[in-house]
């Protein structure tokens, strides 16, 4: 069975277990979330549900529009019932690395407004310690003028290597949906206290958000190669 099928089974299971009626729903970003939106759209249609969808990125907004779902925003719907989002890695404590697609800032804002944040992923994202599976590092969204001092501070304080994320179909850096840059920090110490590390990095002037999600996710669904789903809760 393909990786895509593994993403799909996780997404379908999460939507079926967490959307039980009319609700305000946070739409995460990335390739796995596409399946969650597909499933949500099917259910909205067949069960005549009223679901207001709050996007976590430009991509999520486009998905909501494509599937004819109702687009909402935090200004009018600041209390979200459940957000379903992908992740780049989930460790045994349910700490997440997110932002592989550069959407960490809006994802964290929406997750922080949600009663429940649920992760959907394929089996390659399931790890014991952060860094076991995802090798591209922890994304940090920064204000462009501050990227060099922040690189120096993070590596000086915690070690590892850090790189400005480069765009692929454009010369120069990736620019986020919020007009910022992304640094990818390849840490070497897998035993850092992620809550403290995240707080210290977030306090550096110029850091907008870090793609470490600590104590935010209630449950993760990992689609398996053979089509089953493994669940992990806090
Ligand atoms: O910035 C991107 C997001 O954090 C995604 O949710 C994450 O990268 C996982 O994406 P995918 O489902 O494509 O692996």
PDB file of N, CA and C in Angstrom, residues 133-182:
ATOM      1  N   UNK A 133      13.337  10.555  12.909  1.00  0.00           N
ATOM      2  CA  UNK A 133      12.775  10.356  11.574  1.00  0.00           C
ATOM      3  C   UNK A 133      12.929  11.575  10.665  1.00  0.00           C
ATOM      4  N   UNK A 134      12.635  12.746  11.198  1.00  0.00           N
ATOM      5  CA  UNK A 134      12.647  13.950  10.353  1.00  0.00           C
ATOM      6  C   UNK A 134      14.022  14.596  10.432  1.00  0.00           C
ATOM      7  N   UNK A 135      14.709  14.639   9.305  1.00  0.00           N
ATOM      8  CA  UNK A 135      16.117  15.062   9.309  1.00  0.00           C
ATOM      9  C   UNK A 135      16.314  16.504   8.835  1.00  0.00           C
ATOM     10  N   UNK A 136      15.233  17.185   8.511  1.00  0.00           N
ATOM     11  CA  UNK A 136      15.407  18.531   7.944  1.00  0.00           C
ATOM     12  C   UNK A 136      15.481  19.620   9.011  1.00  0.00           C
ATOM     13  N   UNK A 137      15.301  19.251  10.272  1.00  0.00           N
ATOM     14  CA  UNK A 137      15.436  20.231  11.351  1.00  0.00           C
ATOM     15  C   UNK A 137      14.130  20.880  11.771  1.00  0.00           C
ATOM     16  N   UNK A 138      14.230  21.672  12.826  1.00  0.00           N
ATOM     17  CA  UNK A 138      13.044  22.363  13.352  1.00  0.00           C
ATOM     18  C   UNK A 138      12.921  23.713  12.651  1.00  0.00           C
ATOM     19  N   UNK A 139      11.782  23.972  12.008  1.00  0.00           N
ATOM     20  CA  UNK A 139      11.589  25.254  11.333  1.00  0.00           C
ATOM     21  C   UNK A 139      11.363  26.403  12.341  1.00  0.00           C
ATOM     22  N   UNK A 140      11.973  27.520  12.038  1.00  0.00           N
ATOM     23  CA  UNK A 140      11.786  28.717  12.877  1.00  0.00           C
ATOM     24  C   UNK A 140      11.438  29.855  11.925  1.00  0.00           C
ATOM     25  N   UNK A 141      10.277  30.468  12.136  1.00  0.00           N
ATOM     26  CA  UNK A 141       9.878  31.590  11.268  1.00  0.00           C
ATOM     27  C   UNK A 141      10.431  32.872  11.872  1.00  0.00           C
ATOM     28  N   UNK A 142      11.133  33.643  11.039  1.00  0.00           N
ATOM     29  CA  UNK A 142      11.811  34.849  11.560  1.00  0.00           C
ATOM     30  C   UNK A 142      11.526  36.070  10.691  1.00  0.00           C
ATOM     31  N   UNK A 143      11.661  37.224  11.316  1.00  0.00           N
ATOM     32  CA  UNK A 143      11.587  38.490  10.578  1.00  0.00           C
ATOM     33  C   UNK A 143      12.872  38.582   9.731  1.00  0.00           C
ATOM     34  N   UNK A 144      12.745  38.863   8.430  1.00  0.00           N
ATOM     35  CA  UNK A 144      13.916  38.796   7.539  1.00  0.00           C
ATOM     36  C   UNK A 144      15.186  39.497   8.050  1.00  0.00           C
ATOM     37  N   UNK A 145      15.074  40.711   8.591  1.00  0.00           N
ATOM     38  CA  UNK A 145      16.303  41.430   8.973  1.00  0.00           C
ATOM     39  C   UNK A 145      17.070  40.737  10.104  1.00  0.00           C
ATOM     40  N   UNK A 146      16.418  39.807  10.796  1.00  0.00           N
ATOM     41  CA  UNK A 146      17.045  39.216  11.987  1.00  0.00           C
ATOM     42  C   UNK A 146      17.600  37.812  11.745  1.00  0.00           C
ATOM     43  N   UNK A 147      17.591  37.336  10.489  1.00  0.00           N
ATOM     44  CA  UNK A 147      17.899  35.905  10.324  1.00  0.00           C
ATOM     45  C   UNK A 147      19.328  35.536  10.723  1.00  0.00           C
ATOM     46  N   UNK A 148      20.308  36.405  10.457  1.00  0.00           N
ATOM     47  CA  UNK A 148      21.696  36.048  10.813  1.00  0.00           C
ATOM     48  C   UNK A 148      21.903  36.044  12.338  1.00  0.00           C
ATOM     49  N   UNK A 149      21.515  37.114  13.055  1.00  0.00           N
ATOM     50  CA  UNK A 149      21.674  37.047  14.521  1.00  0.00           C
ATOM     51  C   UNK A 149      20.939  35.868  15.151  1.00  0.00           C
ATOM     52  N   UNK A 150      19.776  35.529  14.624  1.00  0.00           N
ATOM     53  CA  UNK A 150      19.041  34.398  15.216  1.00  0.00           C
ATOM     54  C   UNK A 150      19.782  33.091  14.928  1.00  0.00           C
ATOM     55  N   UNK A 151      20.295  32.939  13.723  1.00  0.00           N
ATOM     56  CA  UNK A 151      21.081  31.727  13.410  1.00  0.00           C
ATOM     57  C   UNK A 151      22.218  31.588  14.422  1.00  0.00           C
ATOM     58  N   UNK A 152      22.948  32.692  14.631  1.00  0.00           N
ATOM     59  CA  UNK A 152      24.105  32.637  15.534  1.00  0.00           C
ATOM     60  C   UNK A 152      23.691  32.305  16.961  1.00  0.00           C
ATOM     61  N   UNK A 153      22.592  32.912  17.400  1.00  0.00           N
ATOM     62  CA  UNK A 153      22.157  32.679  18.791  1.00  0.00           C
ATOM     63  C   UNK A 153      21.714  31.238  18.994  1.00  0.00           C
ATOM     64  N   UNK A 154      20.928  30.705  18.078  1.00  0.00           N
ATOM     65  CA  UNK A 154      20.393  29.344  18.260  1.00  0.00           C
ATOM     66  C   UNK A 154      21.544  28.337  18.280  1.00  0.00           C
ATOM     67  N   UNK A 155      22.458  28.453  17.315  1.00  0.00           N
ATOM     68  CA  UNK A 155      23.566  27.489  17.248  1.00  0.00           C
ATOM     69  C   UNK A 155      24.523  27.701  18.429  1.00  0.00           C
ATOM     70  N   UNK A 156      24.766  28.972  18.790  1.00  0.00           N
ATOM     71  CA  UNK A 156      25.644  29.259  19.932  1.00  0.00           C
ATOM     72  C   UNK A 156      25.088  28.679  21.228  1.00  0.00           C
ATOM     73  N   UNK A 157      23.807  28.694  21.382  1.00  0.00           N
ATOM     74  CA  UNK A 157      23.184  28.252  22.631  1.00  0.00           C
ATOM     75  C   UNK A 157      22.919  26.748  22.667  1.00  0.00           C
ATOM     76  N   UNK A 158      22.486  26.201  21.529  1.00  0.00           N
ATOM     77  CA  UNK A 158      22.039  24.785  21.539  1.00  0.00           C
ATOM     78  C   UNK A 158      22.842  23.866  20.618  1.00  0.00           C
ATOM     79  N   UNK A 159      23.754  24.426  19.807  1.00  0.00           N
ATOM     80  CA  UNK A 159      24.544  23.587  18.900  1.00  0.00           C
ATOM     81  C   UNK A 159      23.768  23.226  17.637  1.00  0.00           C
ATOM     82  N   UNK A 160      24.370  22.346  16.863  1.00  0.00           N
ATOM     83  CA  UNK A 160      23.752  21.923  15.607  1.00  0.00           C
ATOM     84  C   UNK A 160      24.097  22.865  14.470  1.00  0.00           C
ATOM     85  N   UNK A 161      23.299  22.804  13.439  1.00  0.00           N
ATOM     86  CA  UNK A 161      23.517  23.637  12.244  1.00  0.00           C
ATOM     87  C   UNK A 161      22.209  24.301  11.880  1.00  0.00           C
ATOM     88  N   UNK A 162      22.270  25.458  11.257  1.00  0.00           N
ATOM     89  CA  UNK A 162      21.018  26.131  10.904  1.00  0.00           C
ATOM     90  C   UNK A 162      21.138  26.737   9.514  1.00  0.00           C
ATOM     91  N   UNK A 163      20.073  26.622   8.740  1.00  0.00           N
ATOM     92  CA  UNK A 163      20.125  27.124   7.355  1.00  0.00           C
ATOM     93  C   UNK A 163      18.897  27.945   7.023  1.00  0.00           C
ATOM     94  N   UNK A 164      19.103  28.977   6.243  1.00  0.00           N
ATOM     95  CA  UNK A 164      17.983  29.744   5.704  1.00  0.00           C
ATOM     96  C   UNK A 164      17.346  28.880   4.618  1.00  0.00           C
ATOM     97  N   UNK A 165      16.025  28.664   4.700  1.00  0.00           N
ATOM     98  CA  UNK A 165      15.371  27.806   3.700  1.00  0.00           C
ATOM     99  C   UNK A 165      15.314  28.518   2.348  1.00  0.00           C
ATOM    100  N   UNK A 166      15.783  27.812   1.325  1.00  0.00           N
ATOM    101  CA  UNK A 166      15.793  28.404  -0.016  1.00  0.00           C
ATOM    102  C   UNK A 166      14.566  27.972  -0.790  1.00  0.00           C
ATOM    103  N   UNK A 167      14.086  28.858  -1.615  1.00  0.00           N
ATOM    104  CA  UNK A 167      12.932  28.529  -2.465  1.00  0.00           C
ATOM    105  C   UNK A 167      13.395  27.627  -3.604  1.00  0.00           C
ATOM    106  N   UNK A 168      12.440  26.903  -4.185  1.00  0.00           N
ATOM    107  CA  UNK A 168      12.804  26.009  -5.289  1.00  0.00           C
ATOM    108  C   UNK A 168      12.484  26.655  -6.633  1.00  0.00           C
ATOM    109  N   UNK A 169      11.280  27.192  -6.782  1.00  0.00           N
ATOM    110  CA  UNK A 169      10.928  27.791  -8.067  1.00  0.00           C
ATOM    111  C   UNK A 169      11.094  29.307  -8.047  1.00  0.00           C
ATOM    112  N   UNK A 170      12.034  29.774  -7.266  1.00  0.00           N
ATOM    113  CA  UNK A 170      12.292  31.217  -7.153  1.00  0.00           C
ATOM    114  C   UNK A 170      13.727  31.360  -6.667  1.00  0.00           C
ATOM    115  N   UNK A 171      14.421  32.398  -7.077  1.00  0.00           N
ATOM    116  CA  UNK A 171      15.767  32.615  -6.554  1.00  0.00           C
ATOM    117  C   UNK A 171      15.645  33.201  -5.155  1.00  0.00           C
ATOM    118  N   UNK A 172      16.470  32.747  -4.237  1.00  0.00           N
ATOM    119  CA  UNK A 172      16.477  33.324  -2.895  1.00  0.00           C
ATOM    120  C   UNK A 172      15.665  32.521  -1.900  1.00  0.00           C
ATOM    121  N   UNK A 173      15.366  33.141  -0.746  1.00  0.00           N
ATOM    122  CA  UNK A 173      14.727  32.396   0.342  1.00  0.00           C
ATOM    123  C   UNK A 173      13.236  32.150   0.150  1.00  0.00           C
ATOM    124  N   UNK A 174      12.746  31.154   0.869  1.00  0.00           N
ATOM    125  CA  UNK A 174      11.294  30.944   0.975  1.00  0.00           C
ATOM    126  C   UNK A 174      10.721  32.126   1.749  1.00  0.00           C
ATOM    127  N   UNK A 175       9.633  32.683   1.262  1.00  0.00           N
ATOM    128  CA  UNK A 175       8.928  33.746   1.990  1.00  0.00           C
ATOM    129  C   UNK A 175       7.589  33.153   2.422  1.00  0.00           C
ATOM    130  N   UNK A 176       7.295  33.189   3.700  1.00  0.00           N
ATOM    131  CA  UNK A 176       6.088  32.533   4.217  1.00  0.00           C
ATOM    132  C   UNK A 176       4.819  33.303   3.842  1.00  0.00           C
ATOM    133  N   UNK A 177       3.680  32.709   4.173  1.00  0.00           N
ATOM    134  CA  UNK A 177       2.384  33.369   3.948  1.00  0.00           C
ATOM    135  C   UNK A 177       2.315  34.695   4.699  1.00  0.00           C
ATOM    136  N   UNK A 178       3.215  34.869   5.675  1.00  0.00           N
ATOM    137  CA  UNK A 178       3.191  36.079   6.506  1.00  0.00           C
ATOM    138  C   UNK A 178       4.336  37.034   6.143  1.00  0.00           C
ATOM    139  N   UNK A 179       5.049  36.736   5.069  1.00  0.00           N
ATOM    140  CA  UNK A 179       6.133  37.612   4.611  1.00  0.00           C
ATOM    141  C   UNK A 179       7.441  37.454   5.361  1.00  0.00           C
ATOM    142  N   UNK A 180       7.612  36.338   6.032  1.00  0.00           N
ATOM    143  CA  UNK A 180       8.834  36.116   6.816  1.00  0.00           C
ATOM    144  C   UNK A 180       9.733  35.059   6.185  1.00  0.00           C
ATOM    145  N   UNK A 181      10.910  34.845   6.786  1.00  0.00           N
ATOM    146  CA  UNK A 181      11.835  33.786   6.344  1.00  0.00           C
ATOM    147  C   UNK A 181      11.688  32.581   7.269  1.00  0.00           C
ATOM    148  N   UNK A 182      12.232  31.447   6.784  1.00  0.00           N
ATOM    149  CA  UNK A 182      12.251  30.235   7.616  1.00  0.00           C
ATOM    150  C   UNK A 182      13.698  29.786   7.788  1.00  0.00           C
TER     151      UNK A 182
END
